[in-house]
PDB file of C-alpha atoms in Angstrom:
ATOM      1  CA  MET A   1    -102.850 -11.170 -18.697  1.00  0.00           C
ATOM      2  CA  THR A   2    -105.146 -11.132 -21.295  1.00  0.00           C
ATOM      3  CA  ARG A   3    -108.811  -9.442 -20.930  1.00  0.00           C
ATOM      4  CA  ARG A   4    -111.464 -10.869 -22.608  1.00  0.00           C
ATOM      5  CA  VAL A   5    -114.394  -8.203 -23.524  1.00  0.00           C
ATOM      6  CA  SER A   6    -117.365  -9.354 -24.947  1.00  0.00           C
ATOM      7  CA  ARG A   7    -118.554  -9.014 -28.589  1.00  0.00           C
ATOM      8  CA  GLN A   8    -121.824 -10.095 -28.556  1.00  0.00           C
ATOM      9  CA  ARG A   9    -124.556  -7.547 -28.168  1.00  0.00           C
ATOM     10  CA  PRO A  10    -127.605  -8.752 -26.361  1.00  0.00           C
ATOM     11  CA  GLY A  11    -130.835  -8.724 -28.309  1.00  0.00           C
ATOM     12  CA  CYS A  12    -133.956  -5.795 -29.039  1.00  0.00           C
ATOM     13  CA  PRO A  13    -135.789  -5.100 -25.959  1.00  0.00           C
ATOM     14  CA  CYS A  14    -138.600  -6.573 -28.477  1.00  0.00           C
ATOM     15  CA  GLY A  15    -138.052 -10.040 -27.554  1.00  0.00           C
ATOM     16  CA  LEU A  16    -136.205 -11.177 -30.718  1.00  0.00           C
ATOM     17  CA  ARG A  17    -132.671 -12.589 -30.595  1.00  0.00           C
ATOM     18  CA  GLU A  18    -131.274 -10.323 -34.005  1.00  0.00           C
ATOM     19  CA  PRO A  19    -129.455  -7.135 -32.423  1.00  0.00           C
ATOM     20  CA  TYR A  20    -131.693  -3.925 -32.375  1.00  0.00           C
ATOM     21  CA  ASP A  21    -130.035  -2.209 -34.443  1.00  0.00           C
ATOM     22  CA  SER A  22    -131.857  -4.544 -37.318  1.00  0.00           C
ATOM     23  CA  CYS A  23    -134.140  -5.532 -35.941  1.00  0.00           C
ATOM     24  CA  CYS A  24    -136.723  -2.672 -34.677  1.00  0.00           C
ATOM     25  CA  GLY A  25    -133.798   0.324 -34.897  1.00  0.00           C
ATOM     26  CA  ARG A  26    -134.442   0.282 -38.273  1.00  0.00           C
ATOM     27  CA  PHE A  27    -138.452   1.205 -37.848  1.00  0.00           C
ATOM     28  CA  HIS A  28    -137.254   3.812 -35.607  1.00  0.00           C
ATOM     29  CA  ARG A  29    -135.021   4.899 -37.433  1.00  0.00           C
ATOM     30  CA  GLY A  30    -137.596   5.033 -40.571  1.00  0.00           C
ATOM     31  CA  GLU A  31    -135.482   2.515 -42.677  1.00  0.00           C
ATOM     32  CA  SER A  32    -138.468   0.730 -42.858  1.00  0.00           C
ATOM     33  CA  ALA A  33    -142.015  -0.968 -42.344  1.00  0.00           C
ATOM     34  CA  ALA A  34    -143.170  -3.389 -39.600  1.00  0.00           C
ATOM     35  CA  PRO A  35    -144.614  -5.562 -41.984  1.00  0.00           C
ATOM     36  CA  THR A  36    -146.956  -7.180 -39.798  1.00  0.00           C
ATOM     37  CA  ALA A  37    -149.173  -6.183 -36.520  1.00  0.00           C
ATOM     38  CA  GLU A  38    -146.695  -8.225 -34.263  1.00  0.00           C
ATOM     39  CA  ALA A  39    -143.513  -6.817 -35.689  1.00  0.00           C
ATOM     40  CA  LEU A  40    -145.121  -2.651 -34.887  1.00  0.00           C
ATOM     41  CA  MET A  41    -146.306  -4.012 -31.415  1.00  0.00           C
ATOM     42  CA  ARG A  42    -142.824  -5.275 -30.817  1.00  0.00           C
ATOM     43  CA  SER A  43    -141.412  -2.244 -32.451  1.00  0.00           C
ATOM     44  CA  ARG A  44    -143.878   0.124 -30.178  1.00  0.00           C
ATOM     45  CA  TYR A  45    -142.880  -1.783 -26.817  1.00  0.00           C
ATOM     46  CA  SER A  46    -138.544  -1.718 -27.947  1.00  0.00           C
ATOM     47  CA  ALA A  47    -139.810   2.446 -28.961  1.00  0.00           C
ATOM     48  CA  PHE A  48    -140.968   2.913 -25.351  1.00  0.00           C
ATOM     49  CA  VAL A  49    -137.904   1.432 -24.245  1.00  0.00           C
ATOM     50  CA  LYS A  50    -135.811   3.453 -26.344  1.00  0.00           C
ATOM     51  CA  LEU A  51    -138.179   6.529 -25.334  1.00  0.00           C
ATOM     52  CA  GLU A  52    -138.591   6.932 -29.351  1.00  0.00           C
ATOM     53  CA  ARG A  53    -141.430   9.336 -28.125  1.00  0.00           C
ATOM     54  CA  ASP A  54    -142.044  10.444 -32.606  1.00  0.00           C
ATOM     55  CA  TYR A  55    -142.097   6.511 -33.550  1.00  0.00           C
ATOM     56  CA  LEU A  56    -144.794   6.233 -30.747  1.00  0.00           C
ATOM     57  CA  LEU A  57    -146.798   8.823 -32.090  1.00  0.00           C
ATOM     58  CA  ARG A  58    -146.159   7.960 -36.190  1.00  0.00           C
ATOM     59  CA  THR A  59    -147.059   5.009 -35.976  1.00  0.00           C
ATOM     60  CA  TRP A  60    -150.190   5.479 -34.096  1.00  0.00           C
ATOM     61  CA  HIS A  61    -153.640   5.855 -36.145  1.00  0.00           C
ATOM     62  CA  PRO A  62    -154.534   9.134 -36.886  1.00  0.00           C
ATOM     63  CA  ARG A  63    -158.013   8.740 -35.900  1.00  0.00           C
ATOM     64  CA  THR A  64    -156.496   8.029 -32.490  1.00  0.00           C
ATOM     65  CA  ARG A  65    -153.219   9.688 -31.542  1.00  0.00           C
ATOM     66  CA  PRO A  66    -152.989  11.454 -28.506  1.00  0.00           C
ATOM     67  CA  GLY A  67    -151.933  15.790 -29.371  1.00  0.00           C
ATOM     68  CA  SER A  68    -148.066  14.905 -26.813  1.00  0.00           C
ATOM     69  CA  LEU A  69    -146.983  12.182 -25.805  1.00  0.00           C
ATOM     70  CA  ASP A  70    -144.638  11.685 -22.322  1.00  0.00           C
ATOM     71  CA  LEU A  71    -141.988   8.686 -21.950  1.00  0.00           C
ATOM     72  CA  ASP A  72    -140.839   8.597 -18.284  1.00  0.00           C
ATOM     73  CA  PRO A  73    -137.600   7.744 -18.880  1.00  0.00           C
ATOM     74  CA  ALA A  74    -137.585   6.276 -14.668  1.00  0.00           C
ATOM     75  CA  MET A  75    -139.583   3.668 -16.726  1.00  0.00           C
ATOM     76  CA  ARG A  76    -138.061  -0.108 -16.432  1.00  0.00           C
ATOM     77  CA  TRP A  77    -139.223  -2.073 -19.953  1.00  0.00           C
ATOM     78  CA  THR A  78    -138.233  -6.025 -18.225  1.00  0.00           C
ATOM     79  CA  GLY A  79    -140.089  -7.950 -20.901  1.00  0.00           C
ATOM     80  CA  LEU A  80    -142.096  -8.809 -23.502  1.00  0.00           C
ATOM     81  CA  GLU A  81    -144.605 -11.584 -24.187  1.00  0.00           C
ATOM     82  CA  ILE A  82    -146.487 -12.259 -26.910  1.00  0.00           C
ATOM     83  CA  LEU A  83    -149.769 -14.377 -26.493  1.00  0.00           C
ATOM     84  CA  ASP A  84    -152.257 -14.305 -30.219  1.00  0.00           C
ATOM     85  CA  THR A  85    -152.553 -12.688 -33.045  1.00  0.00           C
ATOM     86  CA  THR A  86    -155.027 -12.508 -35.345  1.00  0.00           C
ATOM     87  CA  GLY A  87    -155.288 -11.359 -38.408  1.00  0.00           C
ATOM     88  CA  GLY A  88    -151.783  -8.562 -39.545  1.00  0.00           C
ATOM     89  CA  SER A  89    -149.858 -10.409 -42.483  1.00  0.00           C
ATOM     90  CA  ALA A  90    -149.949  -9.039 -45.266  1.00  0.00           C
ATOM     91  CA  PHE A  91    -153.112 -10.277 -46.346  1.00  0.00           C
ATOM     92  CA  HIS A  92    -154.880  -8.089 -43.743  1.00  0.00           C
ATOM     93  CA  GLY A  93    -156.498  -4.727 -43.305  1.00  0.00           C
ATOM     94  CA  SER A  94    -156.342  -5.065 -39.854  1.00  0.00           C
ATOM     95  CA  GLY A  95    -155.282  -7.116 -37.148  1.00  0.00           C
ATOM     96  CA  THR A  96    -155.123  -7.179 -33.179  1.00  0.00           C
ATOM     97  CA  VAL A  97    -151.666  -8.215 -30.945  1.00  0.00           C
ATOM     98  CA  THR A  98    -152.432  -9.925 -26.991  1.00  0.00           C
ATOM     99  CA  PHE A  99    -149.640  -9.002 -25.379  1.00  0.00           C
ATOM    100  CA  ARG A 100    -148.223  -8.980 -21.496  1.00  0.00           C
ATOM    101  CA  ALA A 101    -145.551  -6.017 -21.045  1.00  0.00           C
ATOM    102  CA  SER A 102    -143.221  -6.434 -18.092  1.00  0.00           C
ATOM    103  CA  PHE A 103    -142.485  -3.446 -16.169  1.00  0.00           C
ATOM    104  CA  LYS A 104    -140.110  -3.146 -13.320  1.00  0.00           C
ATOM    105  CA  GLY A 105    -142.803  -3.934 -10.704  1.00  0.00           C
ATOM    106  CA  GLY A 106    -145.110  -4.820 -12.344  1.00  0.00           C
ATOM    107  CA  SER A 107    -146.684  -5.833 -16.265  1.00  0.00           C
ATOM    108  CA  LEU A 108    -149.785  -4.122 -18.176  1.00  0.00           C
ATOM    109  CA  HIS A 109    -151.825  -7.398 -20.242  1.00  0.00           C
ATOM    110  CA  GLU A 110    -153.827  -5.143 -23.114  1.00  0.00           C
ATOM    111  CA  ARG A 111    -155.554  -6.042 -26.705  1.00  0.00           C
ATOM    112  CA  SER A 112    -153.874  -3.298 -28.926  1.00  0.00           C
ATOM    113  CA  ARG A 113    -155.914  -2.591 -32.608  1.00  0.00           C
ATOM    114  CA  PHE A 114    -154.167  -2.380 -35.421  1.00  0.00           C
ATOM    115  CA  GLU A 115    -154.964  -1.192 -38.765  1.00  0.00           C
ATOM    116  CA  ARG A 116    -153.290  -0.238 -42.029  1.00  0.00           C
ATOM    117  CA  VAL A 117    -153.410   3.779 -43.616  1.00  0.00           C
ATOM    118  CA  ASP A 118    -151.901   4.212 -47.048  1.00  0.00           C
ATOM    119  CA  GLY A 119    -150.259   0.570 -46.241  1.00  0.00           C
ATOM    120  CA  ALA A 120    -148.793   1.053 -43.360  1.00  0.00           C
ATOM    121  CA  TRP A 121    -148.962  -0.315 -41.066  1.00  0.00           C
ATOM    122  CA  VAL A 122    -150.179   1.670 -37.636  1.00  0.00           C
ATOM    123  CA  TYR A 123    -151.438   0.863 -34.270  1.00  0.00           C
ATOM    124  CA  VAL A 124    -155.151   2.189 -33.028  1.00  0.00           C
ATOM    125  CA  ASP A 125    -155.801   1.595 -29.654  1.00  0.00           C
ATOM    126  CA  GLY A 126    -155.682  -1.133 -26.869  1.00  0.00           C
ATOM    127  CA  GLU A 127    -158.667  -2.313 -24.437  1.00  0.00           C
ATOM    128  CA  PHE A 128    -156.417  -3.712 -20.898  1.00  0.00           C
ATOM    129  CA  LEU A 129    -157.270  -7.104 -19.969  1.00  0.00           C
ATOM    130  CA  GLY A 130    -156.144  -7.088 -16.181  1.00  0.00           C
TER     131      GLY A 130
END
């Protein structure tokens, strides 16, 4: 009897079907920068899932970046839903992304603000929406 092993890789934690390594993983490794505010939002969500603290700090606006960031390895993120975006393209200097991030036991609903700093998108802050 031959045991069949699935070689199909799951999609990226950000919710896109592309494998993590070629989706958000390339941003986390510093191989390229997120081209839009939404792509940065997705990569930051994946960074929370993958415990990529350095990436989260690196993509935080210098004006609002905390001195340190403690991530809880027991936190189980279960999904990301992008609800709305404004601006945030290659033609904008700022943008917002409204999203719902689910975790075991609840969800986080936020409107995040992003700006370009030296040509790269960074997270500024967010407003919790309930």
